[in-house]
Coordinates of N, CA and C and ligand atoms in Angstrom, one line a residue:
M24 N -20.1 28.9 20.2 CA -20.4 27.5 20.0 C -19.5 27.0 18.9
T25 N -18.9 25.8 19.2 CA -18.1 25.2 18.2 C -18.9 24.2 17.3
F26 N -18.6 24.2 16.0 CA -19.4 23.3 15.2 C -18.6 23.0 14.0
F27 N -18.9 21.8 13.3 CA -18.2 21.4 12.1 C -18.8 22.3 11.0
V28 N -17.9 22.8 10.1 CA -18.3 23.6 9.0 C -18.9 22.8 7.9
F29 N -18.7 21.5 7.9 CA -19.4 20.6 7.0 C -19.4 19.2 7.8
P30 N -20.2 18.3 7.5 CA -20.3 17.0 8.2 C -19.0 16.3 8.1
P31 N -18.4 15.8 9.2 CA -17.2 15.0 9.2 C -17.4 13.7 8.4
P32 N -16.4 13.2 7.7 CA -16.6 12.0 6.9 C -16.9 10.8 7.8
A33 N -17.7 9.9 7.3 CA -17.9 8.6 8.1 C -16.5 7.9 8.0
P34 N -16.2 7.2 9.1 CA -15.0 6.4 9.1 C -15.0 5.3 8.1
T35 N -13.8 5.0 7.5 CA -13.7 3.8 6.7 C -13.7 2.6 7.6
V36 N -14.5 1.6 7.2 CA -14.6 0.4 8.1 C -14.4 -0.9 7.3
L37 N -13.9 -1.9 8.0 CA -13.8 -3.3 7.4 C -14.8 -4.2 8.2
P38 N -15.6 -5.0 7.5 CA -16.4 -5.9 8.3 C -15.5 -7.0 8.9
V39 N -15.9 -7.4 10.2 CA -15.1 -8.4 10.9 C -15.9 -9.7 10.9
S40 N -15.2 -10.8 10.5 CA -15.8 -12.1 10.5 C -16.3 -12.4 12.0
G41 N -17.6 -12.8 12.1 CA -18.1 -13.0 13.5 C -18.8 -11.8 14.0
G42 N -18.8 -10.7 13.3 CA -19.6 -9.5 13.7 C -18.7 -8.3 14.0
G43 N -19.3 -7.2 13.8 CA -18.7 -5.9 14.1 C -18.0 -5.2 13.0
L44 N -17.6 -4.0 13.2 CA -16.9 -3.2 12.1 C -15.5 -2.7 12.7
F45 N -14.5 -2.8 11.9 CA -13.1 -2.4 12.3 C -12.9 -1.0 11.7
P46 N -12.8 0.1 12.5 CA -12.6 1.4 12.0 C -11.2 1.6 11.6
V47 N -10.9 2.0 10.3 CA -9.6 2.1 9.8 C -9.0 3.5 10.2
R48 N -7.8 3.5 10.8 CA -7.2 4.8 11.2 C -6.2 5.2 10.1
R49 N -5.1 4.4 10.0 CA -4.0 4.8 9.0 C -3.7 3.5 8.2
V50 N -3.0 3.7 7.1 CA -2.7 2.5 6.3 C -1.2 2.6 5.9
F51 N -0.4 1.7 6.5 CA 1.0 1.6 6.2 C 1.2 0.4 5.2
C52 N 2.2 0.6 4.3 CA 2.5 -0.5 3.4 C 4.0 -0.7 3.4
V53 N 4.4 -2.0 3.2 CA 5.8 -2.4 3.2 C 6.1 -2.6 1.7
G54 N 7.2 -1.9 1.2 CA 7.7 -2.2 -0.1 C 8.9 -3.2 0.0
R55 N 9.1 -3.9 -1.1 CA 10.3 -4.8 -1.2 C 10.4 -5.8 0.0
N56 N 9.3 -6.6 0.2 CA 9.4 -7.6 1.3 C 9.4 -9.0 0.8
Y57 N 9.4 -9.3 -0.5 CA 9.6 -10.6 -1.0 C 10.8 -10.5 -2.0
A58 N 11.8 -11.4 -1.8 CA 13.0 -11.3 -2.6 C 12.8 -11.4 -4.1
D59 N 11.9 -12.3 -4.5 CA 11.7 -12.5 -5.9 C 11.0 -11.2 -6.6
H60 N 10.1 -10.5 -5.8 CA 9.5 -9.3 -6.3 C 10.6 -8.2 -6.3
V61 N 11.4 -8.1 -5.3 CA 12.5 -7.1 -5.3 C 13.3 -7.2 -6.6
R62 N 13.7 -8.5 -6.9 CA 14.5 -8.7 -8.1 C 13.7 -8.3 -9.4
E63 N 12.4 -8.6 -9.5 CA 11.7 -8.3 -10.7 C 11.5 -6.8 -10.9
M64 N 11.7 -6.0 -9.8 CA 11.6 -4.6 -9.9 C 13.0 -4.0 -10.1
G65 N 14.0 -4.8 -10.2 CA 15.4 -4.3 -10.6 C 16.2 -3.9 -9.4
N66 N 15.8 -4.4 -8.2 CA 16.6 -4.1 -7.0 C 17.3 -5.3 -6.4
D67 N 18.1 -5.1 -5.4 CA 18.9 -6.2 -4.8 C 18.4 -6.4 -3.4
P68 N 17.7 -7.6 -3.2 CA 17.1 -7.9 -1.9 C 18.1 -8.0 -0.8
D69 N 19.4 -8.2 -1.1 CA 20.4 -8.4 -0.1 C 20.9 -7.1 0.5
R70 N 20.8 -6.0 -0.2 CA 21.3 -4.8 0.2 C 20.3 -3.7 0.5
E71 N 19.0 -3.9 0.1 CA 18.0 -2.9 0.3 C 17.0 -3.3 1.3
P72 N 16.9 -2.7 2.5 CA 15.9 -3.1 3.4 C 14.5 -2.7 2.9
P73 N 13.4 -3.4 3.5 CA 12.1 -3.0 3.1 C 11.8 -1.5 3.4
V74 N 11.0 -0.8 2.6 CA 10.7 0.6 2.8 C 9.2 0.7 3.2
F75 N 8.9 1.7 3.9 CA 7.5 1.9 4.3 C 6.9 3.1 3.5
F76 N 5.7 3.0 3.1 CA 4.9 4.1 2.5 C 3.5 4.0 3.0
T77 N 2.7 5.0 2.7 CA 1.3 5.0 3.2 C 0.2 5.2 2.1
K78 N -1.0 4.9 2.5 CA -2.2 5.3 1.7 C -3.1 6.0 2.7
P79 N -4.0 6.9 2.2 CA -5.0 7.4 3.1 C -6.0 6.4 3.5
A80 N -6.6 6.5 4.7 CA -7.6 5.5 5.2 C -8.7 5.3 4.2
D81 N -9.1 6.4 3.6 CA -10.3 6.3 2.7 C -9.9 5.7 1.3
A82 N -8.6 5.3 1.1 CA -8.3 4.5 -0.1 C -8.7 3.1 0.1
I83 N -9.0 2.7 1.3 CA -9.5 1.3 1.6 C -10.9 1.1 1.2
S84 N -11.2 0.0 0.4 CA -12.6 -0.2 0.0 C -12.8 -1.7 -0.1
T85 N -14.0 -2.1 0.5 CA -14.4 -3.5 0.4 C -15.4 -3.7 -0.8
R86 N -15.6 -2.6 -1.6 CA -16.6 -2.8 -2.7 C -16.2 -3.8 -3.7
P87 N -17.2 -4.5 -4.2 CA -16.9 -5.5 -5.3 C -16.5 -4.9 -6.6
N88 N -17.0 -3.6 -6.8 CA -16.6 -2.9 -8.0 C -15.8 -1.7 -7.7
I89 N -14.5 -1.7 -8.2 CA -13.6 -0.7 -7.9 C -13.4 0.2 -9.1
P90 N -13.6 1.5 -9.0 CA -13.4 2.4 -10.2 C -12.0 2.4 -10.7
F91 N -11.8 2.2 -12.0 CA -10.5 2.2 -12.6 C -9.9 3.7 -12.4
P92 N -8.7 3.8 -11.9 CA -8.2 5.2 -11.6 C -7.9 6.0 -12.8
S93 N -7.9 7.3 -12.6 CA -7.5 8.3 -13.7 C -6.0 8.3 -13.7
A94 N -5.5 8.9 -14.8 CA -4.1 9.3 -14.8 C -3.0 8.2 -14.9
T95 N -3.4 7.0 -15.4 CA -2.5 6.0 -15.5 C -2.7 5.2 -16.8
R96 N -1.6 4.7 -17.4 CA -1.7 3.8 -18.5 C -1.1 2.4 -18.2
N97 N -0.8 2.3 -16.9 CA -0.2 1.0 -16.4 C -0.5 0.7 -15.0
L98 N -1.8 0.4 -14.7 CA -2.2 0.0 -13.4 C -1.8 -1.4 -13.1
H99 N -1.1 -1.6 -11.9 CA -0.6 -2.9 -11.5 C -1.4 -3.4 -10.3
Y100 N -1.6 -4.7 -10.2 CA -2.1 -5.4 -9.0 C -0.9 -5.8 -8.1
E101 N -1.0 -5.8 -6.8 CA -0.1 -6.4 -5.9 C -0.9 -7.1 -4.8
G102 N -1.0 -8.4 -4.8 CA -1.7 -9.2 -3.8 C -0.9 -9.2 -2.5
E103 N -1.6 -8.9 -1.4 CA -0.8 -8.8 -0.1 C -1.6 -9.4 1.1
L104 N -0.9 -9.9 2.1 CA -1.5 -10.1 3.4 C -1.6 -8.8 4.1
V105 N -2.8 -8.5 4.7 CA -3.0 -7.3 5.4 C -3.2 -7.5 6.9
V106 N -2.4 -6.8 7.7 CA -2.4 -6.9 9.2 C -3.2 -5.8 9.8
A107 N -4.1 -6.1 10.7 CA -4.9 -5.1 11.4 C -4.5 -4.9 12.8
I108 N -4.1 -3.7 13.2 CA -3.6 -3.5 14.6 C -4.8 -3.2 15.5
G109 N -4.7 -3.8 16.7 CA -5.8 -3.6 17.7 C -5.4 -3.0 19.0
K110 N -4.1 -2.8 19.1 CA -3.5 -2.3 20.4 C -2.4 -1.3 20.2
E111 N -2.4 -0.2 20.8 CA -1.4 0.8 20.5 C 0.0 0.4 21.1
G112 N 1.0 1.0 20.5 CA 2.4 0.8 21.0 C 3.4 1.4 20.2
A113 N 4.5 1.8 20.8 CA 5.7 2.3 20.1 C 6.9 1.5 20.6
E114 N 8.0 1.4 19.8 CA 9.2 0.6 20.1 C 8.8 -0.8 20.6
I115 N 7.9 -1.4 19.8 CA 7.4 -2.7 20.1 C 8.5 -3.8 19.8
S116 N 8.7 -4.7 20.7 CA 9.7 -5.8 20.4 C 9.1 -6.8 19.5
T117 N 9.9 -7.6 18.8 CA 9.4 -8.6 18.0 C 8.7 -9.7 18.8
G118 N 9.1 -9.9 20.0 CA 8.5 -10.9 20.9 C 7.1 -10.6 21.3
E119 N 6.8 -9.3 21.4 CA 5.5 -8.8 21.8 C 4.6 -8.3 20.7
A120 N 5.2 -8.3 19.5 CA 4.5 -7.7 18.3 C 3.1 -8.3 18.0
L121 N 3.0 -9.6 18.1 CA 1.7 -10.2 17.7 C 0.6 -9.9 18.7
Q122 N 1.0 -9.5 19.9 CA -0.1 -9.0 20.9 C -0.8 -7.8 20.4
H123 N -0.2 -7.1 19.5 CA -0.8 -5.8 19.0 C -1.7 -6.0 17.7
V124 N -1.7 -7.3 17.3 CA -2.5 -7.6 16.1 C -3.9 -8.0 16.4
F125 N -4.9 -7.3 15.8 CA -6.3 -7.7 16.0 C -6.7 -8.8 15.1
G126 N -6.2 -8.7 13.8 CA -6.6 -9.8 12.9 C -5.9 -9.6 11.5
Y127 N -6.4 -10.3 10.6 CA -5.8 -10.3 9.2 C -6.8 -10.4 8.1
S128 N -6.4 -9.8 7.0 CA -7.2 -10.0 5.8 C -6.3 -10.1 4.6
V129 N -6.8 -10.0 3.4 CA -6.0 -9.9 2.2 C -6.4 -8.6 1.5
G130 N -5.5 -8.0 0.7 CA -5.8 -6.8 0.0 C -5.0 -6.7 -1.2
C131 N -5.3 -5.6 -2.0 CA -4.5 -5.4 -3.2 C -4.0 -4.0 -3.1
D132 N -2.6 -3.9 -3.2 CA -1.9 -2.6 -3.3 C -1.9 -2.1 -4.7
L133 N -3.0 -1.5 -5.2 CA -3.1 -1.1 -6.6 C -2.1 0.1 -6.8
T134 N -1.4 0.0 -7.9 CA -0.3 0.9 -8.1 C -0.3 1.4 -9.5
R135 N -0.3 2.8 -9.7 CA 0.0 3.4 -11.0 C 1.5 3.3 -11.2
R136 N 1.9 2.1 -11.9 CA 3.3 1.8 -12.0 C 4.0 2.9 -12.8
D137 N 3.3 3.4 -13.8 CA 4.0 4.5 -14.7 C 4.3 5.7 -13.8
L138 N 3.4 6.1 -13.0 CA 3.7 7.3 -12.1 C 4.7 7.0 -11.0
Q139 N 4.6 5.7 -10.5 CA 5.6 5.4 -9.5 C 7.0 5.3 -10.1
A140 N 7.1 4.8 -11.3 CA 8.4 4.7 -12.0 C 9.0 6.0 -12.3
A141 N 8.1 7.0 -12.7 CA 8.6 8.3 -13.0 C 9.1 9.0 -11.7
A142 N 8.3 8.8 -10.6 CA 8.7 9.4 -9.3 C 10.1 8.8 -8.8
K143 N 10.2 7.5 -8.9 CA 11.5 6.9 -8.6 C 12.7 7.5 -9.3
K144 N 12.4 7.6 -10.7 CA 13.5 8.1 -11.6 C 13.9 9.6 -11.2
G145 N 12.8 10.3 -10.8 CA 13.1 11.7 -10.5 C 13.4 12.0 -9.0
G146 N 13.5 10.9 -8.2 CA 13.8 11.1 -6.8 C 12.6 11.8 -6.1
Q147 N 11.4 11.6 -6.6 CA 10.2 12.2 -6.0 C 9.4 11.3 -5.2
P148 N 8.4 11.8 -4.4 CA 7.6 10.9 -3.6 C 6.7 10.0 -4.5
W149 N 6.3 8.8 -4.0 CA 5.5 7.8 -4.7 C 4.0 8.1 -4.6
D150 N 3.6 9.1 -3.8 CA 2.2 9.2 -3.4 C 1.2 9.0 -4.5
M151 N 1.4 9.8 -5.6 CA 0.3 9.7 -6.6 C 0.4 8.4 -7.4
G152 N 1.4 7.6 -7.2 CA 1.5 6.3 -7.8 C 0.8 5.2 -6.9
K153 N 0.7 5.5 -5.6 CA 0.3 4.5 -4.6 C -0.9 4.9 -3.8
A154 N -1.2 6.2 -3.6 CA -2.1 6.6 -2.5 C -3.3 7.3 -3.1
F155 N -3.8 6.8 -4.2 CA -5.0 7.4 -4.9 C -6.3 6.8 -4.4
D156 N -7.4 7.3 -4.8 CA -8.8 6.8 -4.4 C -8.9 5.4 -4.8
F157 N -9.5 4.6 -3.9 CA -9.7 3.2 -4.1 C -8.5 2.3 -4.4
S158 N -7.3 2.8 -4.0 CA -6.1 2.1 -4.3 C -5.8 0.9 -3.3
G159 N -6.8 0.7 -2.4 CA -6.6 -0.4 -1.4 C -7.8 -1.3 -1.2
P160 N -8.2 -2.1 -2.2 CA -9.3 -3.0 -2.0 C -8.9 -4.0 -0.9
V161 N -9.8 -4.3 0.1 CA -9.5 -5.2 1.1 C -10.7 -6.1 1.4
G162 N -10.5 -7.3 1.9 CA -11.6 -8.2 2.2 C -12.0 -8.1 3.7
V163 N -12.8 -9.1 4.0 CA -13.3 -9.2 5.4 C -12.1 -9.5 6.3
L164 N -12.2 -8.9 7.5 CA -11.1 -9.1 8.5 C -11.4 -10.3 9.4
H165 N -10.4 -11.1 9.6 CA -10.6 -12.3 10.4 C -9.8 -12.1 11.7
P166 N -10.4 -12.1 12.9 CA -9.7 -11.9 14.1 C -8.7 -13.0 14.4
A167 N -7.5 -12.6 15.0 CA -6.5 -13.6 15.4 C -7.1 -14.6 16.3
K168 N -8.1 -14.2 17.1 CA -8.6 -15.2 18.0 C -9.4 -16.3 17.2
E169 N -9.7 -16.0 16.0 CA -10.4 -17.0 15.1 C -9.4 -17.9 14.3
I170 N -8.4 -17.2 13.7 CA -7.5 -17.9 12.8 C -6.1 -18.0 13.3
G171 N -5.8 -17.4 14.5 CA -4.4 -17.4 14.9 C -3.5 -16.4 14.2
H172 N -2.2 -16.6 14.2 CA -1.3 -15.7 13.6 C -0.5 -16.4 12.5
P173 N -1.0 -16.4 11.3 CA -0.4 -17.2 10.2 C 1.0 -16.7 9.8
A174 N 1.9 -17.7 9.8 CA 3.3 -17.3 9.4 C 3.7 -18.0 8.1
T175 N 2.8 -19.0 7.7 CA 3.0 -19.6 6.4 C 1.6 -19.7 5.8
G176 N 1.6 -19.9 4.5 CA 0.3 -20.0 3.7 C 0.5 -19.5 2.3
A177 N -0.1 -20.2 1.4 CA 0.1 -19.8 0.0 C -0.7 -18.5 -0.2
L178 N 0.0 -17.5 -0.9 CA -0.6 -16.3 -1.3 C -0.8 -16.3 -2.9
T179 N -2.0 -16.3 -3.3 CA -2.2 -16.3 -4.8 C -3.1 -15.1 -5.2
L180 N -2.8 -14.6 -6.4 CA -3.6 -13.6 -7.1 C -3.9 -14.1 -8.5
S181 N -5.2 -14.0 -8.9 CA -5.5 -14.4 -10.2 C -6.3 -13.2 -10.9
V182 N -6.1 -13.1 -12.2 CA -6.8 -12.1 -13.0 C -7.7 -12.8 -14.0
N183 N -9.0 -12.6 -13.9 CA -9.9 -13.3 -14.8 C -9.7 -14.8 -14.8
G184 N -9.4 -15.4 -13.6 CA -9.2 -16.8 -13.4 C -7.9 -17.4 -13.7
E185 N -7.0 -16.5 -14.2 CA -5.6 -17.0 -14.6 C -4.7 -16.5 -13.4
T186 N -3.9 -17.5 -12.9 CA -3.0 -17.3 -11.7 C -1.9 -16.4 -12.2
K187 N -1.6 -15.3 -11.5 CA -0.5 -14.4 -11.9 C 0.5 -14.3 -10.8
Q188 N 0.1 -14.4 -9.5 CA 1.1 -14.4 -8.4 C 0.9 -15.7 -7.6
Q189 N 1.9 -16.3 -7.3 CA 1.9 -17.6 -6.5 C 3.1 -17.6 -5.5
G190 N 2.9 -17.1 -4.3 CA 3.9 -17.1 -3.3 C 3.5 -17.7 -2.0
D191 N 4.2 -17.4 -1.0 CA 3.9 -17.9 0.4 C 4.3 -16.8 1.3
I192 N 3.4 -16.6 2.3 CA 3.7 -15.5 3.2 C 5.0 -15.8 4.1
A193 N 5.4 -17.1 4.1 CA 6.6 -17.5 4.7 C 7.9 -16.9 4.0
Q194 N 7.7 -16.4 2.8 CA 8.8 -15.9 2.0 C 9.1 -14.5 2.3
M195 N 8.4 -13.8 3.2 CA 8.7 -12.4 3.5 C 10.1 -12.2 4.0
I196 N 10.8 -11.2 3.5 CA 12.1 -10.9 4.0 C 12.0 -10.5 5.5
W197 N 11.1 -9.6 5.8 CA 10.8 -9.2 7.2 C 9.4 -9.8 7.5
S198 N 9.4 -10.7 8.6 CA 8.2 -11.3 9.1 C 7.3 -10.3 9.6
I199 N 6.0 -10.7 9.9 CA 5.1 -9.7 10.5 C 5.6 -9.1 11.8
P200 N 6.1 -10.0 12.8 CA 6.6 -9.3 14.0 C 7.7 -8.3 13.7
E201 N 8.6 -8.7 12.8 CA 9.7 -7.8 12.5 C 9.2 -6.5 11.8
V202 N 8.2 -6.6 10.9 CA 7.6 -5.4 10.3 C 7.0 -4.5 11.4
I203 N 6.2 -5.1 12.3 CA 5.5 -4.3 13.4 C 6.6 -3.6 14.3
A204 N 7.6 -4.4 14.6 CA 8.7 -3.8 15.5 C 9.4 -2.7 14.8
S205 N 9.7 -2.8 13.5 CA 10.4 -1.8 12.7 C 9.5 -0.5 12.6
L206 N 8.3 -0.8 12.1 CA 7.3 0.4 11.9 C 7.1 1.2 13.2
S207 N 7.1 0.4 14.3 CA 6.8 1.1 15.6 C 8.0 1.9 16.1
T208 N 9.1 1.8 15.4 CA 10.2 2.7 15.8 C 10.0 4.1 15.1
Y209 N 9.2 4.2 14.1 CA 8.9 5.4 13.4 C 7.6 6.1 13.8
V210 N 6.6 5.3 14.1 CA 5.3 5.9 14.5 C 4.8 5.1 15.7
R211 N 3.9 5.7 16.5 CA 3.2 5.0 17.6 C 2.0 4.3 16.9
L212 N 2.0 3.0 16.8 CA 0.9 2.3 16.2 C -0.3 2.4 17.1
A213 N -1.5 2.4 16.4 CA -2.7 2.6 17.2 C -3.8 1.7 16.6
P214 N -4.8 1.3 17.5 CA -5.9 0.5 17.0 C -6.5 1.2 15.8
G215 N -6.8 0.3 14.7 CA -7.4 0.8 13.5 C -6.3 0.9 12.4
D216 N -5.0 0.9 12.7 CA -4.0 0.9 11.7 C -4.0 -0.4 10.9
L217 N -3.8 -0.3 9.6 CA -3.6 -1.5 8.7 C -2.2 -1.5 8.2
I218 N -1.6 -2.7 8.0 CA -0.3 -2.8 7.4 C -0.4 -3.7 6.2
F219 N -0.2 -3.2 5.0 CA 0.0 -4.1 3.8 C 1.4 -4.6 3.8
S220 N 1.6 -5.9 3.8 CA 2.9 -6.5 4.2 C 3.8 -6.8 3.0
G221 N 3.4 -6.4 1.8 CA 4.3 -6.6 0.7 C 3.8 -7.7 -0.2
T222 N 4.3 -7.7 -1.5 CA 3.8 -8.6 -2.5 C 4.9 -9.5 -3.0
P223 N 4.6 -10.8 -3.4 CA 5.5 -11.7 -4.1 C 5.7 -11.3 -5.5
A224 N 6.5 -12.0 -6.2 CA 6.7 -11.8 -7.7 C 5.5 -12.0 -8.5
G225 N 5.5 -11.5 -9.7 CA 4.4 -11.7 -10.6 C 3.5 -10.6 -10.8
V226 N 3.8 -9.4 -10.3 CA 3.0 -8.2 -10.5 C 2.9 -7.9 -12.0
G227 N 1.7 -7.2 -12.4 CA 1.5 -6.9 -13.8 C 0.3 -6.1 -14.0
P228 N 0.1 -5.7 -15.2 CA -1.0 -4.7 -15.5 C -2.4 -5.3 -15.5
V229 N -3.4 -4.5 -15.2 CA -4.8 -4.8 -15.3 C -5.5 -3.7 -16.0
V230 N -6.7 -4.0 -16.6 CA -7.4 -3.0 -17.3 C -8.9 -3.0 -16.8
K231 N -9.6 -2.1 -17.3 CA -11.1 -2.0 -16.9 C -11.8 -3.3 -17.3
G232 N -12.6 -3.8 -16.4 CA -13.3 -5.0 -16.6 C -12.6 -6.3 -16.1
D233 N -11.3 -6.2 -15.7 CA -10.7 -7.3 -15.1 C -11.2 -7.6 -13.7
R234 N -11.3 -9.0 -13.5 CA -11.7 -9.5 -12.2 C -10.5 -10.0 -11.4
I235 N -10.2 -9.5 -10.2 CA -9.0 -9.9 -9.5 C -9.4 -10.6 -8.2
E236 N -8.8 -11.8 -8.0 CA -9.1 -12.6 -6.8 C -7.8 -12.8 -6.1
I237 N -7.8 -12.5 -4.8 CA -6.6 -12.6 -3.9 C -6.9 -13.6 -2.8
H238 N -6.0 -14.5 -2.5 CA -6.3 -15.5 -1.5 C -5.0 -15.8 -0.7
V239 N -5.1 -15.8 0.6 CA -4.0 -16.4 1.4 C -4.6 -17.5 2.2
D240 N -4.0 -18.7 2.1 CA -4.5 -19.9 2.8 C -4.6 -19.6 4.3
G241 N -5.7 -20.0 4.8 CA -5.9 -19.9 6.3 C -6.3 -18.5 6.7
V242 N -6.4 -17.5 5.8 CA -6.7 -16.1 6.1 C -8.0 -15.7 5.5
A243 N -8.0 -15.5 4.2 CA -9.2 -14.9 3.5 C -9.1 -14.9 2.0
T244 N -10.2 -14.7 1.4 CA -10.2 -14.5 -0.1 C -11.0 -13.2 -0.3
H245 N -10.5 -12.4 -1.3 CA -11.2 -11.2 -1.7 C -11.2 -11.1 -3.2
V246 N -12.4 -10.7 -3.7 CA -12.6 -10.6 -5.2 C -13.1 -9.2 -5.5
F247 N -12.6 -8.6 -6.5 CA -13.1 -7.3 -7.0 C -12.9 -7.2 -8.5
T248 N -13.8 -6.3 -9.1 CA -13.7 -6.1 -10.5 C -13.4 -4.6 -10.7
L249 N -12.5 -4.3 -11.7 CA -12.2 -2.9 -12.0 C -13.3 -2.4 -13.0
V250 N -13.9 -1.3 -12.7 CA -15.0 -0.8 -13.5 C -14.8 0.6 -14.0
Ligands
MN21 MN1 2.8 -3.4 -2.3

């Protein structure tokens, strides 16, 4: 008889506006997708294409209270548009890419900037800077059949009511269809996959007790507090 040696974990889920739960499979993130953020991190947006990295599915959390992570003295927020994949595919063309999108939300790519900087300097993986527990707070998912496929819209992030990031998703170096097409040359995208699409300029540190609000016009708002 085959049996689990311990109970398998419950899937990570996102609530869907209008009803239902979206089971999260994998989490892909785009680095360096807004030119002004590429510059603030000391890179050249004209010569360096966006890079992909990942977070584990269980880093995603819709909780209003997010535990402040261990092992960092410089936790940064990155407000981002999050794309939810609803249909599998590999080698997807830009023309067909949006057919693979279930919907959209907003999220925060929480980053241990000190660990990421040390990893970059040493030519080492970013994982412990990016892929830790609760590193991906995300809001309610809004189906494309409800909100369409937004290509423009203000993206703002505030900390304790003070605006820190003010961009527009139209400023992405790689558009959402281009991100999906590129990513699908590396992996077969599947229903449940999330894509964090990158952050505009204005990233910075947060501390325990800070309240972070992320908004993309026409998509969603999400608020969480670091505890
Ligand atoms: Mn990011």
